[in-house]
Structures are given as C-alpha cells and as structure tokens.
Amino acid sequence: MRVKLIDITGKPITGEWGKDDEQGIGIPVLRTTNFTNNGIINYNDIVTRIINKKDLSTKYLQNGDIIIEKSGGSEKQPVGRVVYFDAEENTYLFNNFTGVLRIINKKEWHSKYLFYALFWNYIKGGTRKYQNKTTGLHNLQIERFINQFEICNKVMEEQQKIAAVLDKVNDLITLRKKQLEKLEELVKACFIEMFGDPQINEKNWKINTFKDICSVRQGLQIPISKRLTNIEDDCYEYITVAYLNGSKEKEYIKSPKSSVICTPDDILMTRTGNTGHVVTDVAGVFHNNFFLIDFDRQRYNKKFLVCYLNLDYIQADIIRRAGTSTIPDLNHGEFYKILIYQPSLDLQEKFANFITKIDKQKLTIHQSLDKLEVLKKTLMQQYFG
C-alpha cells in the first residue's frame, strides 16, 4: 500500500528569515547553502539571524526532521533536495527558502526510511515536474508535491532494516571521503616539512615572484550558440567551472586558436568567482574564468607548483588580491606579485614522486567510492522503485 506524503508529515513547517545579526546574539539558521547533494548538512557556513517572533517552539529543528529545498536548483539540478537533521535539538532554525517535513506518527513511520525515500525520488529527478521558475529561481510547488507524492508503507521493522542498510553504506562513503581528506592533509604536511613555511622561508630558499617564473593567459569566452553538444572533427572539450563541478554536460569548441588549448601537463587556476581553484590533468579549451599558468619547467615541477598554490597561506593571499567585490576577480598584475620560493629541482621531483604514490592511493579510494555510490543507488532502486 502506498501513502501520500501529506498523510505522513502533514503540511510542511515554513521557514524563517529575520534580520542580519550584527551583535552575535542571533539564532543559527540553516539555508540551502548548507545542503549537500548527499543528504548531509554542511555546518561550515552557518549564519545567525535576529528573529522577532515570540513563539518559535515548533520552528526549532528536531532530530529526525527532513529539511526540503523550496527555492534554488538549476536547469541541470532540480529544486527539492532533502537533508536529514540529527544534530542538537532546539538550536537551529531554517530559512524561508526551505521547509521541514516532520513525521506525525513515529510509531508507524521511521524518519530515516522516509528520508531515503525522498532522497531517492530527488536523485532520479522526481521533483522536477513540481518546479516552476520565477525571477531566475526554481521553486518547488511544495503543496502539490506533498499532496501527490506517495511512499510505500512497510512495517516498522522493515523500514528500520532498510534505513540501517543505507546508513551503513553512507558510513562507508563518509569514511572513504575522510580518508581522502587525510591524504590531502598528509601531502600539505609533507610539503611544509620538505620545503618549509612559505610565510617565513626558514630554509632560506631563493624568493621569486610569479612574474619571474611564469606568464599567464586567459581562456575563451564564447556564446552558448557557438558551443557544440556533439563532438566533431577538430573539436575540443570546453573546460568550465560548471563542467568540472559536474553541473553541466560536455560542450565542445570547434577549431579554437592554440592559445586557449590546455593539456594535462598544464596548470589552470580560476581568476574570478571561485578564485584560486587549481586544476590540472585536463585537456581541452579553457574558459575565460581561468588563467593558464605557463611556468618555467627548468626551475619548477608541476606537482610542486600545484601543491604550493593550494597551501592555505597562498590561497588566502590569492583571495586577498582578488578584492572584496561581490565577484572576486584576480588580475594578471596582482597574480604576478605573489611570492614563491625556489627549492632545488631535485627536491621538488622527490616530492613529486611522493605525490605520485599518494595519487595511487587516492585512485584506489575513488574506485571504492564509485562502487559504493553505485551500490547505494542500486539498493534505493530496489527499496523504493
């Protein structure tokens, strides 16, 4: 038997907005920027707001609440993501771009089972037919959604079993991601041990500016109408931030000039928007949002430079130089002023060999992650159809 969502949760609880908190006395508010595509809440960027309503007792998040995205999304990624709340109760509110689904009868319905059913529905695009677009935003017609969406009713024991299996797979996915994070930390720690802190240069390496060791060139800005969706002769993949993030399908550029073509041996870095994001091991035509860093290969190893640019201190310097406007933009002149030390090439290559070994470990973990993600989707397909 299938049951409508409205009969399980009732109407969604509406979110709050409030005023900007300038005194540090506000209430933490979760937003769609705290959503992730795997159903887990990202607590790294929590804002606080001043909420003037007297009674917020029903609005504070409770364990087992499912927060649903009501506005946001994109052409590729529909609105309607869900995340599961299991943090400290009566601490967080949620903003008016989101709503909360809270089970009415917890003796009949298991919150994690309901969450996974909604999560799977979103993953397979089930919320797309309930969205409309106004003023650039994709909005979920949430009343229609909860009145029409149905979930298979199973006995509580089976719901708990299904949730436990999917939780276990999720735990393994989280573990693999943490292993990747630890490897990244190991790389940075090894870098500092071998070459020293670039802020103080305790090993007394020669100091250059990036102008001394490289030149940069920007990529290609081309209208959508001139981008191809199918590959032809003399075509190259169009390397954009959206494509690298997985939020845009492959596009191709025909017969580009050589100056905007990159190879896997090149280093790209975003100069505007998400400034400082370093990309390598890609081939194609790179977007105008990137610099291609054409460095002196007689003095510098590519893997050394990639790691150097990714150091926290250097990233902070890049962001500072990009300015504080709404859209940070790093120009050529400011990039060229960044300092870089010059260890011996032999030592750089020794570090690069270490990176190669780490990359092999990363590849094994990524392969495991891919298999776990496939398993998770297979299980959800089996459980929820």
XYZ file of C-alpha atoms in Angstrom:
385
model
C 0.000 0.000 0.000
C 1.225 3.482 -0.859
C 0.589 6.511 1.363
C 0.590 10.170 0.390
C 3.310 12.288 1.972
C 0.733 14.727 3.372
C -0.703 11.891 5.486
C 2.731 11.080 6.935
C 4.034 14.544 7.760
C 1.107 16.913 7.430
C 1.804 20.293 5.852
C 5.466 21.359 5.811
C 6.612 23.732 8.535
C 7.571 27.047 6.967
C 10.992 28.584 7.500
C 12.035 31.938 8.960
C 14.345 34.696 7.745
C 14.793 37.506 10.255
C 17.364 40.289 10.294
C 21.122 40.156 9.911
C 22.827 39.540 13.238
C 25.483 42.167 13.900
C 25.859 41.594 17.659
C 26.443 37.844 17.780
C 23.226 37.145 19.686
C 21.130 35.675 16.905
C 19.818 32.175 16.267
C 21.682 29.791 13.926
C 19.711 29.398 10.687
C 20.240 26.642 8.116
C 19.960 27.690 4.454
C 20.083 25.929 1.114
C 23.810 26.748 1.046
C 24.090 24.249 3.922
C 22.569 21.499 1.775
C 24.749 18.903 0.091
C 23.814 16.571 -2.726
C 24.303 13.519 -0.495
C 21.656 14.456 2.071
C 24.116 15.557 4.764
C 24.050 19.043 6.264
C 27.186 21.152 5.898
C 27.658 23.106 9.130
C 30.711 25.069 7.959
C 28.854 28.240 6.980
C 26.038 28.848 9.445
C 24.579 32.353 9.658
C 22.743 33.739 12.674
C 19.630 35.886 12.432
C 17.560 38.030 14.773
C 14.054 36.515 14.792
C 11.400 38.702 16.396
C 8.623 36.122 16.695
C 7.752 35.316 20.287
C 6.833 31.640 19.846
C 9.373 29.602 17.872
C 8.777 26.349 19.721
C 7.527 24.481 16.642
C 10.163 26.000 14.370
C 13.307 24.709 16.055
C 14.706 21.661 14.302
C 14.188 18.280 15.968
C 16.073 15.024 15.429
C 14.546 13.189 12.507
C 13.350 16.343 10.740
C 13.745 16.349 6.970
C 14.565 19.762 5.513
C 13.456 20.234 1.926
C 14.699 22.869 -0.505
C 11.822 25.033 -1.792
C 13.800 27.521 -3.914
C 17.109 27.160 -5.725
C 18.212 24.487 -8.145
C 19.253 24.933 -11.775
C 18.430 23.596 -15.237
C 20.611 20.551 -14.570
C 19.972 20.184 -10.845
C 16.266 20.401 -9.963
C 14.976 22.064 -6.827
C 13.786 19.818 -3.989
C 16.943 18.490 -2.358
C 16.468 16.996 1.103
C 18.816 16.771 4.088
C 18.377 14.889 7.343
C 18.721 16.701 10.669
C 20.284 14.789 13.566
C 22.228 17.495 15.430
C 21.458 19.296 18.691
C 17.715 19.856 19.069
C 16.110 23.254 19.756
C 19.218 25.054 18.495
C 18.747 25.634 14.768
C 16.060 27.310 12.702
C 15.740 27.076 8.909
C 15.173 29.869 6.425
C 12.194 30.599 4.202
C 13.800 29.034 1.116
C 13.349 25.693 2.897
C 10.618 23.786 4.716
C 10.561 20.989 7.265
C 8.772 17.651 6.983
C 8.140 16.176 10.428
C 6.542 12.769 10.911
C 3.164 12.856 12.640
C 3.043 9.235 13.841
C 6.520 7.945 14.719
C 5.119 4.540 15.678
C 4.215 3.881 12.058
C 6.948 5.718 10.191
C 10.721 5.674 10.591
C 12.243 9.073 9.818
C 15.367 7.732 8.078
C 13.244 5.452 5.879
C 11.128 8.447 4.840
C 14.273 10.499 4.228
C 15.830 7.880 1.948
C 12.565 7.556 0.005
C 12.522 11.319 -0.576
C 16.253 11.379 -1.308
C 15.912 8.668 -3.959
C 12.933 10.433 -5.511
C 15.071 13.570 -5.855
C 18.090 11.700 -7.238
C 16.014 10.204 -10.044
C 14.502 13.612 -10.880
C 11.127 13.117 -9.257
C 10.784 16.718 -8.068
C 11.426 18.252 -11.479
C 7.758 18.076 -12.513
C 6.801 20.045 -9.385
C 9.041 23.024 -10.041
C 8.476 26.343 -11.750
C 10.765 29.258 -12.440
C 10.276 32.836 -11.286
C 12.780 35.716 -11.244
C 15.638 33.360 -12.019
C 14.839 30.931 -9.190
C 13.467 27.423 -9.493
C 10.669 26.954 -6.957
C 9.191 23.713 -5.683
C 5.394 23.636 -5.726
C 5.565 22.032 -2.324
C 1.830 21.844 -1.588
C 1.225 19.937 -4.822
C 4.265 17.772 -4.172
C 3.267 16.602 -0.683
C -0.331 16.034 -1.779
C 0.666 13.878 -4.746
C 3.899 12.107 -3.780
C 3.341 8.611 -2.404
C 5.572 6.307 -0.350
C 5.342 2.556 0.023
C 4.126 1.681 3.520
C 6.123 -1.106 5.154
C 6.025 -2.454 8.680
C 8.285 -0.570 11.080
C 10.774 -3.431 11.387
C 11.342 -3.471 7.627
C 11.637 0.332 7.486
C 14.301 0.196 10.201
C 16.181 -2.563 8.373
C 16.211 -0.630 5.089
C 17.384 2.541 6.829
C 20.137 0.640 8.666
C 21.493 -0.877 5.437
C 21.584 2.512 3.689
C 23.110 4.128 6.773
C 25.897 1.551 6.669
C 26.643 2.302 3.029
C 26.598 6.036 3.799
C 29.001 5.495 6.698
C 31.429 3.721 4.360
C 31.141 6.554 1.826
C 31.856 9.084 4.581
C 34.848 7.026 5.723
C 36.312 6.954 2.208
C 35.894 10.728 1.894
C 37.640 11.245 5.229
C 40.484 9.050 4.019
C 40.864 11.345 1.012
C 40.885 14.384 3.318
C 43.605 12.791 5.460
C 45.719 12.142 2.384
C 45.356 15.818 1.400
C 46.485 16.825 4.898
C 49.435 14.431 4.629
C 50.501 15.997 1.323
C 50.457 19.526 2.802
C 52.312 18.382 5.917
C 54.986 16.678 3.805
C 55.306 19.809 1.669
C 55.951 22.026 4.696
C 58.400 19.509 6.151
C 60.430 19.348 2.925
C 60.280 22.998 1.855
C 59.327 24.994 4.933
C 56.568 27.505 5.566
C 56.390 29.965 2.622
C 55.372 32.726 5.016
C 58.732 32.692 6.806
C 61.017 30.746 4.413
C 63.055 29.247 7.250
C 65.102 27.195 4.756
C 66.287 30.383 3.042
C 65.285 29.430 -0.475
C 65.617 31.991 -3.239
C 62.442 34.085 -3.441
C 60.805 34.863 -6.789
C 57.548 36.455 -7.807
C 55.253 34.606 -10.168
C 56.159 37.221 -12.780
C 59.757 35.906 -12.556
C 58.794 32.306 -13.199
C 55.730 32.254 -15.429
C 53.338 34.022 -17.750
C 49.575 33.646 -17.694
C 46.917 33.784 -20.359
C 43.150 33.763 -20.155
C 40.854 31.346 -21.907
C 37.923 31.634 -24.280
C 34.565 33.288 -23.609
C 32.184 32.002 -26.265
C 28.396 32.282 -26.672
C 26.272 29.221 -25.957
C 25.101 29.287 -29.558
C 28.653 28.533 -30.732
C 29.210 25.614 -28.356
C 28.613 22.135 -29.716
C 26.998 19.304 -27.739
C 28.344 16.570 -30.030
C 31.982 16.120 -30.909
C 33.136 16.714 -34.477
C 36.480 16.851 -36.230
C 38.904 19.409 -34.786
C 36.781 19.775 -31.637
C 37.944 20.181 -28.039
C 36.094 19.806 -24.749
C 35.156 23.160 -23.224
C 36.666 23.320 -19.712
C 34.432 25.409 -17.438
C 33.998 25.504 -13.669
C 30.421 24.243 -14.030
C 31.587 21.304 -16.155
C 34.342 20.369 -13.694
C 31.816 20.526 -10.815
C 29.523 18.125 -12.645
C 26.692 20.643 -13.036
C 26.961 20.985 -16.825
C 27.050 18.488 -19.681
C 30.042 18.263 -22.013
C 30.343 21.009 -24.601
C 32.817 21.277 -27.471
C 34.574 24.106 -29.260
C 35.471 23.739 -32.928
C 38.755 24.978 -34.401
C 39.917 27.144 -31.473
C 43.124 29.145 -31.554
C 46.090 27.395 -29.939
C 46.442 29.906 -27.077
C 43.221 28.689 -25.401
C 44.028 24.969 -25.590
C 45.348 23.230 -22.473
C 46.892 19.790 -21.979
C 47.010 17.525 -18.888
C 50.512 18.855 -18.175
C 49.276 22.427 -17.778
C 48.064 24.252 -14.650
C 44.814 26.218 -14.689
C 43.582 28.467 -11.890
C 40.252 30.262 -11.610
C 40.768 34.002 -11.620
C 37.182 35.127 -10.918
C 34.210 33.814 -8.942
C 35.631 30.832 -7.081
C 39.063 32.460 -7.314
C 42.130 30.317 -6.645
C 40.719 26.917 -7.579
C 43.646 24.994 -9.114
C 43.036 22.497 -11.919
C 45.416 20.206 -13.758
C 45.339 16.911 -15.685
C 42.576 18.163 -18.014
C 42.632 18.718 -21.758
C 40.550 20.987 -23.950
C 39.695 24.644 -24.418
C 39.651 26.519 -21.130
C 37.108 29.180 -20.215
C 37.953 32.844 -19.758
C 37.432 32.468 -15.990
C 40.746 30.581 -15.875
C 44.376 31.568 -16.069
C 46.692 29.091 -17.747
C 49.983 29.316 -15.851
C 52.835 28.795 -18.309
C 55.696 28.225 -15.880
C 59.441 27.722 -16.236
C 59.797 23.937 -16.307
C 63.563 24.161 -15.945
C 63.119 25.541 -12.429
C 59.759 24.177 -11.258
C 57.949 20.849 -11.140
C 54.235 20.910 -11.915
C 53.171 18.906 -8.847
C 55.227 21.156 -6.599
C 53.540 24.252 -8.040
C 50.036 22.763 -7.738
C 50.596 21.988 -4.074
C 52.173 25.399 -3.441
C 49.167 27.190 -4.924
C 46.843 25.088 -2.768
C 48.566 25.921 0.526
C 46.240 27.743 2.935
C 48.585 30.738 3.205
C 48.881 31.129 -0.570
C 45.134 30.644 -1.087
C 44.480 33.416 1.451
C 46.915 35.683 -0.419
C 45.162 34.928 -3.713
C 41.733 35.735 -2.261
C 43.047 38.953 -0.694
C 44.479 40.079 -4.015
C 41.234 39.268 -5.828
C 39.466 42.020 -3.885
C 36.318 42.225 -1.813
C 33.755 42.952 -4.534
C 30.671 40.780 -4.970
C 32.552 38.695 -7.539
C 36.275 38.483 -6.644
C 38.489 38.960 -9.689
C 42.248 38.369 -9.731
C 44.002 40.347 -12.442
C 47.327 39.493 -14.064
C 49.271 42.142 -12.189
C 48.168 41.002 -8.746
C 48.838 37.365 -9.566
C 52.344 38.184 -10.724
C 53.104 39.828 -7.346
C 52.592 36.593 -5.388
C 55.859 35.331 -3.906
C 57.188 31.823 -4.416
C 60.380 30.249 -3.156
C 62.620 28.130 -5.359
C 63.852 24.869 -3.830
C 66.203 22.692 -5.841
C 64.544 20.893 -8.734
C 65.852 17.569 -7.402
C 63.994 18.106 -4.120
C 60.849 19.153 -5.984
C 60.999 15.973 -8.041
C 61.446 13.890 -4.895
C 58.254 15.490 -3.588
C 56.530 14.810 -6.926
C 57.419 11.100 -6.617
C 55.779 11.090 -3.182
C 52.674 12.717 -4.709
C 52.552 10.017 -7.375
C 52.362 7.352 -4.656
C 49.633 9.296 -2.847
C 47.712 9.666 -6.113
C 47.690 5.869 -6.486
C 46.157 5.561 -3.024
C 43.602 8.223 -3.921
C 42.698 6.360 -7.089
C 42.023 3.171 -5.109
C 39.801 5.099 -2.682
C 37.958 6.850 -5.527
C 37.303 3.481 -7.161
C 35.895 2.196 -3.874
C 33.763 5.344 -3.570
C 32.370 4.854 -7.068
C 31.386 1.267 -6.247
C 29.715 2.345 -3.009
C 27.749 5.055 -4.798
C 26.568 2.523 -7.376
C 25.603 0.114 -4.578
C 23.675 2.864 -2.792
C 21.683 3.714 -5.923
C 21.040 0.046 -6.655
C 19.702 -0.511 -3.138
C 17.482 2.572 -3.255
C 16.129 1.464 -6.621
C 15.370 -1.937 -5.096
C 13.704 -0.486 -1.983
C 11.805 2.452 -3.451
C 11.413 1.694 -7.156
